[in-house]
PDB file of C-alpha atoms in Angstrom:
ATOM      1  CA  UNK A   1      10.157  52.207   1.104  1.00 50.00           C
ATOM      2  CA  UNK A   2       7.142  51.957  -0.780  1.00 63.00           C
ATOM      3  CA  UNK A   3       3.335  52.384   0.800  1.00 67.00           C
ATOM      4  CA  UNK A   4       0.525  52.165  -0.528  1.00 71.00           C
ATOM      5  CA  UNK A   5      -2.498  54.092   0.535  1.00 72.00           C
ATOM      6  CA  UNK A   6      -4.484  50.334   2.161  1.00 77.00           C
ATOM      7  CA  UNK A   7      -1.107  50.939   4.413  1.00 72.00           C
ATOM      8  CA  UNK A   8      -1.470  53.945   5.198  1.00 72.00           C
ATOM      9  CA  UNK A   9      -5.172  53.160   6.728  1.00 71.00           C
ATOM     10  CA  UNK A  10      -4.432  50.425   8.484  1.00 74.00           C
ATOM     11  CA  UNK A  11      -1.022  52.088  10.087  1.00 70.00           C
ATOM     12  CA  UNK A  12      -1.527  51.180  13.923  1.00 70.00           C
ATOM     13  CA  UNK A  13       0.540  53.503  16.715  1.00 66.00           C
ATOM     14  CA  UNK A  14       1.431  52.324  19.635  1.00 63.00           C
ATOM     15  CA  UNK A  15      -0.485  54.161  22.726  1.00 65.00           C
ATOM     16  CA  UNK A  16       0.934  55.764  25.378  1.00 62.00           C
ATOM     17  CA  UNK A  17      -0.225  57.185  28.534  1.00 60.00           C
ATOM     18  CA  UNK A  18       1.587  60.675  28.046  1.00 63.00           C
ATOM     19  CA  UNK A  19       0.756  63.101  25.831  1.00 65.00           C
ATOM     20  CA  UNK A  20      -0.151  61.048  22.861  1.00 69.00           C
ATOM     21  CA  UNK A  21      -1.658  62.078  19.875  1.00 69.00           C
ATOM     22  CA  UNK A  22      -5.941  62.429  19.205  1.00 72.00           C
ATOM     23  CA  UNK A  23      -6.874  59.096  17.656  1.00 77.00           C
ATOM     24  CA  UNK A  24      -9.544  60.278  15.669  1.00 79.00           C
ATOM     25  CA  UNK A  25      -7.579  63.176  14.331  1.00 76.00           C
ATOM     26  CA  UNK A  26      -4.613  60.807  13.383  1.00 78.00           C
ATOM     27  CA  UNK A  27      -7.502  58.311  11.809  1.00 80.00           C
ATOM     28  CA  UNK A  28      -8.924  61.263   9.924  1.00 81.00           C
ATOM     29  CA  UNK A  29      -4.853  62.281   8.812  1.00 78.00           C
ATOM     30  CA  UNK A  30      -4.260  58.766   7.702  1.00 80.00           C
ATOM     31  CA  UNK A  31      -7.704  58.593   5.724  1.00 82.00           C
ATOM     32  CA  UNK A  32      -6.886  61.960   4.208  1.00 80.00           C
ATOM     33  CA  UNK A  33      -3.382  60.951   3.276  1.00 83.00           C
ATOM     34  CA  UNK A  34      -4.158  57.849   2.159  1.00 82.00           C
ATOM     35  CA  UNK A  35      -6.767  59.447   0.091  1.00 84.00           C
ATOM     36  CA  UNK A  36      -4.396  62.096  -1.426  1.00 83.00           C
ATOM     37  CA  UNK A  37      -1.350  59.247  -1.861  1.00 84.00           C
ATOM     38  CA  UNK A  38      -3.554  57.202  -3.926  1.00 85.00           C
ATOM     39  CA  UNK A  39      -4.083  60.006  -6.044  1.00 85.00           C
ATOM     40  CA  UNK A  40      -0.669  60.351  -6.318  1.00 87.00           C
ATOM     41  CA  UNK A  41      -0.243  57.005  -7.452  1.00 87.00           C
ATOM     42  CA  UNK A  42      -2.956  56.995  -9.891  1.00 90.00           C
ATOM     43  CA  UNK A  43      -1.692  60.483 -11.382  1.00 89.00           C
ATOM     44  CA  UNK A  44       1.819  58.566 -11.193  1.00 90.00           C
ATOM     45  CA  UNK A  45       0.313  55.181 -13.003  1.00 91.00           C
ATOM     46  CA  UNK A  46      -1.433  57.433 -15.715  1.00 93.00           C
ATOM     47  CA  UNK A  47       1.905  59.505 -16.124  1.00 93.00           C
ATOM     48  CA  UNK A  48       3.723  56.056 -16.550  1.00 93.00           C
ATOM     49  CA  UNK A  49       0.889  54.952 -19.553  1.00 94.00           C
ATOM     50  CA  UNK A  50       1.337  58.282 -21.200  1.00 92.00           C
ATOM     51  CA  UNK A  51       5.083  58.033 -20.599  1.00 93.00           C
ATOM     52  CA  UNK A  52       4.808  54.158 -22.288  1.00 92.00           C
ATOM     53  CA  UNK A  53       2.868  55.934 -25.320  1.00 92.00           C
ATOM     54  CA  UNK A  54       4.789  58.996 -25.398  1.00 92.00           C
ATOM     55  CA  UNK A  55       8.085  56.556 -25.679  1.00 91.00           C
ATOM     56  CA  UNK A  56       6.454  54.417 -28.151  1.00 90.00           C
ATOM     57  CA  UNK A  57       5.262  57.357 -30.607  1.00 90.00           C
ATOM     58  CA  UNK A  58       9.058  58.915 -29.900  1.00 91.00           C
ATOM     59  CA  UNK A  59      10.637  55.439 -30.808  1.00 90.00           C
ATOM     60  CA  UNK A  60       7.685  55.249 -33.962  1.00 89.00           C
ATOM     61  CA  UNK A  61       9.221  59.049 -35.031  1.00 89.00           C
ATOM     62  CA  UNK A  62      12.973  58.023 -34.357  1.00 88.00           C
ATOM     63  CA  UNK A  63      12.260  54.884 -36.593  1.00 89.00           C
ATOM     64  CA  UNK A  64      10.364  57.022 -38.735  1.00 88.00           C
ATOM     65  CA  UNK A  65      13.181  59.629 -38.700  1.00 87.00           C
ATOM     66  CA  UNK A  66      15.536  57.073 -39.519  1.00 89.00           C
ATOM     67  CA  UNK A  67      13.743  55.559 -42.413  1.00 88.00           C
ATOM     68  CA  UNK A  68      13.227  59.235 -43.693  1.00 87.00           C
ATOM     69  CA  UNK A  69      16.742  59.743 -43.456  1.00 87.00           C
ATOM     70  CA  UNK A  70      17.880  56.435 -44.693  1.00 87.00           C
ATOM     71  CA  UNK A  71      15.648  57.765 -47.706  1.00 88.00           C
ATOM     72  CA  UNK A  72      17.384  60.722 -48.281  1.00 87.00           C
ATOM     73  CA  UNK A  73      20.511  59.774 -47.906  1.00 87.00           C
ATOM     74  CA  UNK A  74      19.610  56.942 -50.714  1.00 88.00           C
ATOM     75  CA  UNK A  75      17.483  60.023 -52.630  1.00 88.00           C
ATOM     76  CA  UNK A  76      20.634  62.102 -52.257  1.00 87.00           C
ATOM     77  CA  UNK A  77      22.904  59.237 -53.417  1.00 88.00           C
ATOM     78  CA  UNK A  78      20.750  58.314 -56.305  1.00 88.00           C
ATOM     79  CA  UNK A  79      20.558  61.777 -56.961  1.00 88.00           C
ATOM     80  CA  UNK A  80      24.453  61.956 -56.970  1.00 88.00           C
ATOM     81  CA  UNK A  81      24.677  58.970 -59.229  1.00 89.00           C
ATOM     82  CA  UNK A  82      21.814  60.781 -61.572  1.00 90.00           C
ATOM     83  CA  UNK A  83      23.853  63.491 -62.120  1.00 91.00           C
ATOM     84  CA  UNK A  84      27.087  61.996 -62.593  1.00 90.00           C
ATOM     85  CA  UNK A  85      25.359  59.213 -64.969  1.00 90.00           C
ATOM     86  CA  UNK A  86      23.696  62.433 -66.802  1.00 91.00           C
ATOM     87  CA  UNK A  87      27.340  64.577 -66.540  1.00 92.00           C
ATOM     88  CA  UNK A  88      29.128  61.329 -68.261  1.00 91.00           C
ATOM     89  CA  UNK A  89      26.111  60.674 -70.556  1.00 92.00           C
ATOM     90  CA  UNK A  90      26.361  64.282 -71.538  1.00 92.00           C
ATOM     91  CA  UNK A  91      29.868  64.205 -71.654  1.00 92.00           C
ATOM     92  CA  UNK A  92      30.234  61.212 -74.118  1.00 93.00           C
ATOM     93  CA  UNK A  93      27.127  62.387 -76.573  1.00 93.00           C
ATOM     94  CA  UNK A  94      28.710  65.866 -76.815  1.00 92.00           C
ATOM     95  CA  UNK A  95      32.307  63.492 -77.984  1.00 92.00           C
ATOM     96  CA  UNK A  96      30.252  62.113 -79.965  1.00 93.00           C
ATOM     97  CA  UNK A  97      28.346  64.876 -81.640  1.00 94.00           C
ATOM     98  CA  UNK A  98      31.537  66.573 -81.802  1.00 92.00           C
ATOM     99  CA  UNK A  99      33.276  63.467 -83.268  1.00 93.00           C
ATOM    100  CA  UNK A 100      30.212  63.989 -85.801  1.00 93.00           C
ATOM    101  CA  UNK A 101      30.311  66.877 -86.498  1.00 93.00           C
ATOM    102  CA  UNK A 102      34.147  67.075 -87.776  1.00 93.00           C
ATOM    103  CA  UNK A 103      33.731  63.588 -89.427  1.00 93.00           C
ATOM    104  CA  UNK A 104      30.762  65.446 -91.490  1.00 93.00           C
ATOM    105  CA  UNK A 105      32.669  68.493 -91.938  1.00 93.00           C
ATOM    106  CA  UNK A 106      35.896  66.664 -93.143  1.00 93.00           C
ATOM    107  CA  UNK A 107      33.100  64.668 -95.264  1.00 93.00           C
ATOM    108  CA  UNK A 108      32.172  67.877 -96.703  1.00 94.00           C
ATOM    109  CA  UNK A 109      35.500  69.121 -96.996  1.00 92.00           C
ATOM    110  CA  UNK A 110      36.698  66.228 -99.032  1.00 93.00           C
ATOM    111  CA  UNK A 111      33.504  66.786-101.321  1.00 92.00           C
ATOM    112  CA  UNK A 112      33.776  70.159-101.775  1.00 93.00           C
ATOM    113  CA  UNK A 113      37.756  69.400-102.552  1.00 92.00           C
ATOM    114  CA  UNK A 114      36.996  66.450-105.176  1.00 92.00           C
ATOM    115  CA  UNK A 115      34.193  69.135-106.683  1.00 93.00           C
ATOM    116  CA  UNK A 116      36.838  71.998-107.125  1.00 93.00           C
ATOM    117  CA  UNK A 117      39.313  69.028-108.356  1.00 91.00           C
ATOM    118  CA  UNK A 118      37.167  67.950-111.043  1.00 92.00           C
ATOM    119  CA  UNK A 119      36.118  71.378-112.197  1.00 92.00           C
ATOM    120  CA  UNK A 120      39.264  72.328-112.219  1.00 91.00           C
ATOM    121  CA  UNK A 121      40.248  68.856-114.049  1.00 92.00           C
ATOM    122  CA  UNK A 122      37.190  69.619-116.589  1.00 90.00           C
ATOM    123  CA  UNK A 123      38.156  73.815-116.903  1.00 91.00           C
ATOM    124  CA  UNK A 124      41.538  72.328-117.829  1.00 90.00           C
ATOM    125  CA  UNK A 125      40.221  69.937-120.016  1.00 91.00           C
ATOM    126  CA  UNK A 126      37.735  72.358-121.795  1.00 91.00           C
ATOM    127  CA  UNK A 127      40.693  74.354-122.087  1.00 92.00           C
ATOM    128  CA  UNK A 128      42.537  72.003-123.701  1.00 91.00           C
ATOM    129  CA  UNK A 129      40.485  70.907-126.009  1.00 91.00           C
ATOM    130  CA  UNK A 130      39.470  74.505-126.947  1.00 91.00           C
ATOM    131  CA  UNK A 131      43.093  75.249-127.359  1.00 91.00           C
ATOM    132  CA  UNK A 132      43.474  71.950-129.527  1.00 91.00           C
ATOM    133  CA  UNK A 133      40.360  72.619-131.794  1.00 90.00           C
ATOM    134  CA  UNK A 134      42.167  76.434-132.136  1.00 91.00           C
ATOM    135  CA  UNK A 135      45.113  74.802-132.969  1.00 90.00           C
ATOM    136  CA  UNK A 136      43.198  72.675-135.615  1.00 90.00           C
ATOM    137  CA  UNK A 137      41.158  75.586-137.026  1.00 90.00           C
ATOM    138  CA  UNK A 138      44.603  77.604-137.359  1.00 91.00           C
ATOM    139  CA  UNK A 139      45.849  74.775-139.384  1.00 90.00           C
ATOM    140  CA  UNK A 140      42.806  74.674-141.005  1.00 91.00           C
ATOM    141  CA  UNK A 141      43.227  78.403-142.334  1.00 91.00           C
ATOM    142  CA  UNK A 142      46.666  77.742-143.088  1.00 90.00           C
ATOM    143  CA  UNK A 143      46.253  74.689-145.230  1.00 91.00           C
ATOM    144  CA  UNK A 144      42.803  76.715-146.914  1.00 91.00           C
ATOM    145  CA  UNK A 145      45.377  80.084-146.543  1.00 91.00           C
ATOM    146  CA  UNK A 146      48.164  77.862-149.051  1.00 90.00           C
ATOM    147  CA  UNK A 147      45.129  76.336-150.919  1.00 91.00           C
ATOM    148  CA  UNK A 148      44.148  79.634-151.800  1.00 90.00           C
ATOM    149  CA  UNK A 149      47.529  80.446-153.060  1.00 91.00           C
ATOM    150  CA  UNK A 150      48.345  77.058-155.010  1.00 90.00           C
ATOM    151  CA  UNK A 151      44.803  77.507-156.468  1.00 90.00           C
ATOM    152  CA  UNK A 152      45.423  81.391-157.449  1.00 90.00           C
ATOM    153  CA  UNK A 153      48.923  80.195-159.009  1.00 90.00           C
ATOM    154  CA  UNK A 154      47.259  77.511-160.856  1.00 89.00           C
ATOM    155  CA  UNK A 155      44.136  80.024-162.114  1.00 88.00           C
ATOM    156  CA  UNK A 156      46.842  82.350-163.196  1.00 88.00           C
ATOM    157  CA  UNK A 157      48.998  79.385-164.865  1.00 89.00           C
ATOM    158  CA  UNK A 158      45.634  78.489-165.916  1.00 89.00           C
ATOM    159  CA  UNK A 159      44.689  81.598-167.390  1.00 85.00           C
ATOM    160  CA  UNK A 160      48.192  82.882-168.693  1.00 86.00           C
ATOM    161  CA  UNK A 161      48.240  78.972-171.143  1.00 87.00           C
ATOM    162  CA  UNK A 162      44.897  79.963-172.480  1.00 84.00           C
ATOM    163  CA  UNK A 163      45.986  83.954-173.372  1.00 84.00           C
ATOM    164  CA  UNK A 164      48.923  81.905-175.175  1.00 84.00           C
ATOM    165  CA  UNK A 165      46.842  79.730-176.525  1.00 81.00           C
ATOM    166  CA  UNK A 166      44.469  82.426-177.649  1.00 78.00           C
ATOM    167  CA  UNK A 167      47.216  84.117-178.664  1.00 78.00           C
ATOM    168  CA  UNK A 168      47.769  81.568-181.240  1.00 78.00           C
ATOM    169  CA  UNK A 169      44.293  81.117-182.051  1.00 74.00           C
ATOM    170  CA  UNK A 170      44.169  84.853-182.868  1.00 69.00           C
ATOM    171  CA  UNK A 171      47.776  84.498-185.105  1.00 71.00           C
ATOM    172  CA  UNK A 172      45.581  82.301-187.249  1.00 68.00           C
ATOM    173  CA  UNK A 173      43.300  84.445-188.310  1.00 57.00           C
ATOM    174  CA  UNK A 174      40.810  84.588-185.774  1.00 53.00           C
ATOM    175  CA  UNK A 175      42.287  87.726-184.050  1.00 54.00           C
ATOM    176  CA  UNK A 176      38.730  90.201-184.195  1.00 55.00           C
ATOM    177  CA  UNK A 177      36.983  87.829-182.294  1.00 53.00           C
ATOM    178  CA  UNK A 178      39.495  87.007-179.364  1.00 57.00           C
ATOM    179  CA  UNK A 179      41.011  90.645-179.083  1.00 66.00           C
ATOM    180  CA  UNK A 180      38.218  91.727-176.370  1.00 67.00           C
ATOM    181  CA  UNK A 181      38.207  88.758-174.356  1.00 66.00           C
ATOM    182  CA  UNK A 182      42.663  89.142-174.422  1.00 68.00           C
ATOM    183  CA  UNK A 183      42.471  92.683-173.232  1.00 72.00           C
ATOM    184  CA  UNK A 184      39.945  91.870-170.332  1.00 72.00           C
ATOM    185  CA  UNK A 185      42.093  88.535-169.202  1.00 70.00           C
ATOM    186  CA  UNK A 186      45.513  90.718-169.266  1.00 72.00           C
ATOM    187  CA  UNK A 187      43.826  93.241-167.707  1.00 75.00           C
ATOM    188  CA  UNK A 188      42.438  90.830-164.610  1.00 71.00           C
ATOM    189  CA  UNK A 189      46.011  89.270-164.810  1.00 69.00           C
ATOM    190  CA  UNK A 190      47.767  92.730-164.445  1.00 69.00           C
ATOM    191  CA  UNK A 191      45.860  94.411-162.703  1.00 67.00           C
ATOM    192  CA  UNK A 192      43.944  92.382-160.051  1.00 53.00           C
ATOM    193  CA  UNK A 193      45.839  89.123-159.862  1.00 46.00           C
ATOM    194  CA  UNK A 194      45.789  88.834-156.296  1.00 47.00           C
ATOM    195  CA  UNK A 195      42.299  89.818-155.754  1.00 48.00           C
ATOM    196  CA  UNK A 196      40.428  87.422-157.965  1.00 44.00           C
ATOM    197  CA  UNK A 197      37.865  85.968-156.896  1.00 42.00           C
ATOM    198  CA  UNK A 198      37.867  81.869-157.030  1.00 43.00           C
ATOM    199  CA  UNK A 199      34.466  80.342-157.586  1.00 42.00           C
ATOM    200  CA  UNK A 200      34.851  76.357-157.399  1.00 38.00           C
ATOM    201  CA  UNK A 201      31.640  74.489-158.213  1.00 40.00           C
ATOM    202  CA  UNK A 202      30.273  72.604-155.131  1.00 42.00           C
ATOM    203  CA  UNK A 203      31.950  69.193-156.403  1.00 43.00           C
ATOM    204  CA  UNK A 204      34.940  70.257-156.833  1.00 42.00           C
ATOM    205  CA  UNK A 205      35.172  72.457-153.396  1.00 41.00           C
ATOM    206  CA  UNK A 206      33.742  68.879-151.453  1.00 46.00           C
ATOM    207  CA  UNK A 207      36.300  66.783-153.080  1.00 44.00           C
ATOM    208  CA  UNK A 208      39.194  69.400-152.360  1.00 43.00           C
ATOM    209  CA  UNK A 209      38.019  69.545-148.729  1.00 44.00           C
ATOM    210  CA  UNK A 210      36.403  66.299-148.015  1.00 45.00           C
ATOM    211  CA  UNK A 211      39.121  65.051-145.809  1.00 43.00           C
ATOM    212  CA  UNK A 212      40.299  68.084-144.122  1.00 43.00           C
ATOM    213  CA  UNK A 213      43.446  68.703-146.716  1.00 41.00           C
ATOM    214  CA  UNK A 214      43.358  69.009-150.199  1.00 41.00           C
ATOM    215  CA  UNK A 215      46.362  67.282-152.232  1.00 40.00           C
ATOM    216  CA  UNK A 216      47.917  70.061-152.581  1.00 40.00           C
ATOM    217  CA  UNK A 217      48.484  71.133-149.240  1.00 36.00           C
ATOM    218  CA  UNK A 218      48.765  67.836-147.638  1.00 37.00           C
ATOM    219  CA  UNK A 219      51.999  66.546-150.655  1.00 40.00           C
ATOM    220  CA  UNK A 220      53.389  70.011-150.342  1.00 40.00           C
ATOM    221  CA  UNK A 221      53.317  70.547-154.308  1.00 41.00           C
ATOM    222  CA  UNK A 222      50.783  72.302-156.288  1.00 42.00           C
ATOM    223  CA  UNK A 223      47.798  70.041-157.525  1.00 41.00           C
ATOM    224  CA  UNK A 224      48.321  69.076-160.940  1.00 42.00           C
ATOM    225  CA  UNK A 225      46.024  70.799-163.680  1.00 39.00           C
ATOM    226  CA  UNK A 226      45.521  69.996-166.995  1.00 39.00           C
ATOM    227  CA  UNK A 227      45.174  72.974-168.777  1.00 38.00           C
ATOM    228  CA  UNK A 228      43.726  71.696-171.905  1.00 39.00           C
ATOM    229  CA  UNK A 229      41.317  70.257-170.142  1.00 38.00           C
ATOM    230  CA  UNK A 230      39.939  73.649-167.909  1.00 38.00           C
ATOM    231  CA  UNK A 231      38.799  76.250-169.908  1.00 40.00           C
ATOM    232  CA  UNK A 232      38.062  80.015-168.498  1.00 38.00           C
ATOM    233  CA  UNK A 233      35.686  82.591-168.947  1.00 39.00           C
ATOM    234  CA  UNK A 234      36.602  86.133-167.918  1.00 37.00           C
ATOM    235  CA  UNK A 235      33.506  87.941-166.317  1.00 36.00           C
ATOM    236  CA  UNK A 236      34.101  91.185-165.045  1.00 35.00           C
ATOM    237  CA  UNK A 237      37.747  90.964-163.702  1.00 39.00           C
ATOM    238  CA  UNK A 238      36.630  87.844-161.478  1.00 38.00           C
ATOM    239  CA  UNK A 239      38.711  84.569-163.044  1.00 39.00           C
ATOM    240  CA  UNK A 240      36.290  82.045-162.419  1.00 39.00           C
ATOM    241  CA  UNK A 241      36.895  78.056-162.658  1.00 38.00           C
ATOM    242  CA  UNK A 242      34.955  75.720-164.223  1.00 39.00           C
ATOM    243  CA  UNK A 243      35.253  71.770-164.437  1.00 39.00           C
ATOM    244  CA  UNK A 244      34.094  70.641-167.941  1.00 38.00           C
ATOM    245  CA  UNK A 245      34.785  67.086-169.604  1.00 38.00           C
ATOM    246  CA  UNK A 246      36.887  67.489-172.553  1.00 40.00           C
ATOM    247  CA  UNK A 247      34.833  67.325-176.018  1.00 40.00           C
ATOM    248  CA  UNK A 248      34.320  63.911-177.488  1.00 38.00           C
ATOM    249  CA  UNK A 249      35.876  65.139-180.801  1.00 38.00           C
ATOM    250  CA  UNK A 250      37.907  67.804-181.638  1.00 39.00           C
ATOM    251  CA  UNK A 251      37.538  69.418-184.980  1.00 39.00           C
ATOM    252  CA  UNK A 252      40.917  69.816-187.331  1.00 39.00           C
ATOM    253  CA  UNK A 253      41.478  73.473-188.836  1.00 40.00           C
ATOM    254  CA  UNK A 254      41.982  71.897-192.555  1.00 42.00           C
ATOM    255  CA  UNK A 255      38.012  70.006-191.345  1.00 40.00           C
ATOM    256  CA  UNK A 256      35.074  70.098-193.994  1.00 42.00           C
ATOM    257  CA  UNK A 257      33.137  73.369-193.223  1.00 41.00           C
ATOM    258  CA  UNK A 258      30.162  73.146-190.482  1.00 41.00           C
ATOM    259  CA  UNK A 259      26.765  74.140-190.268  1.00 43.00           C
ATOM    260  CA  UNK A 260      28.278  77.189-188.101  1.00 45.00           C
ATOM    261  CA  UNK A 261      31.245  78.925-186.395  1.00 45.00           C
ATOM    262  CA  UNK A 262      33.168  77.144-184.188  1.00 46.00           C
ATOM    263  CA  UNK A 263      32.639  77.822-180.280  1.00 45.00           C
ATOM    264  CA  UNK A 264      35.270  79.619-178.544  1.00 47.00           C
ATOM    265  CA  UNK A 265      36.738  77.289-176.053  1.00 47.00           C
ATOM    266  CA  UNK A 266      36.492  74.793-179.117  1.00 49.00           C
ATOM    267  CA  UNK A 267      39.436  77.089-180.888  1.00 47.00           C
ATOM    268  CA  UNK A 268      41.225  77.757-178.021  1.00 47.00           C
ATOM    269  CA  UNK A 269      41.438  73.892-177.846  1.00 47.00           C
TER     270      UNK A 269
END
């Protein structure tokens, strides 16, 4: 039952002849309860208002609460999907630095493959061609190796007509003036045949050279050598070869006498 403190004042007992009650001490109760029940109520009213905002800043922190932990639990998701997102970004650039990476090093693999290749190709090459232009230069000395024989066989063929034909020259009466230069040639041709020394003037060395293979060497068969047409001179055991045009006239033993004596090659001839 609820009373209010108005109530309480205007509360009216019944009166009774026995032993009833002191009105003005039950007046003075009633004010004084009255007094102390609207206190109560007021106390109670403001308790209710604080209760009201109490409940409202509880609801404001349980919304708040719940936003906060609608926020982290999106924070921690996005968080979540950060890392994972980063873990498979990192994932696939490390693939694909390490897909780099071996299609650089196979890159440089193949490079430094070709490289050896072709200095191997161009050692072997070198090598080759080396081996080839020793092959060449041997053949070379050979064919200047049989030169220098077919040409010492020819300078001693050479040299063995004219000491006939001196020789003869000398039967004729001429004998004081060739017996020195007989002696030295038999003594070259005895003695030192196969160290003579061959002296060819530079013409006749170019032509016999010009293409790599004289005549001689390249036919097989000793170059052909007129000897009445290559007159010698011995000079101190060396044979030495020289290329001289025939004379335009040749003078007859039974000739008219000349202004002087006739030159030696000119009676060998």
């Amino acid at each position: 039952m609820k009373i209010t403190p108005i109530e309480i004042r205007q509360k009216v007992f019944a009166e009774k002849m026995l032993r009833g009650y002191d009105k003005d001490e039950v007046i003075a109760f009633l004010q004084s309860l009255s007094q102390e029940w609207e206190r109560v109520l007021e106390e109670n009213r403001e308790y209710r208002i604080k209760l009201e905002v109490t409940q409202k800043e509880v609801q404001k922190m349980r919304d708040v609460e719940t936003s906060l932990y609608k926020t982290l639990k999106t924070a921690e998701d996005t968080s979540s999907q950060l890392i994972e997102q980063a873990n498979r970004s990192a994932d696939l650039q490390m693939r694909e630095a390490r897909n780099q990476a071996d299609l650089l090093l196979n890159e440089a693999r193949a490079k430094a493959q070709k490289m050896i290749q072709d200095a191997e190709n161009q050692s072997r090459n070198k090598l080759e061609e080396t081996l080839t232009e020793l092959k060449s230069r041997e053949n070379d000395f050979r064919q200047l190796e049989r030169l220098k024989e077919s040409l010492i066989k020819e300078i001693q063929n050479i040299a063995s007509d004219t000491l006939d034909r001196i020789n003869r020259v000398a039967e004729k009466g001429n004998k004081n003036v060739f017996e020195d230069k007989i002696r030295e040639v038999r003594e070259a041709l005895e003695n030192k045949p196969k160290e003579s020394t061959i002296s060819l003037s530079q013409n006749t060395w170019d032509t016999a050279t010009k293409n790599g293979e004289p005549e001689s060497v390249a036919t097989g068969k000793p170059a052909e050598t007129k000897a009445s047409s290559t007159p010698i001179s011995i000079l101190q055991g060396s044979v030495v070869v020289k290329n001289q045009s025939k004379p335009a006239t040749e003078k007859k033993e039974d000739s008219s006498p000349s202004k002087g004596p006739a030159s030696f090659f000119d009676e060998i001839k």
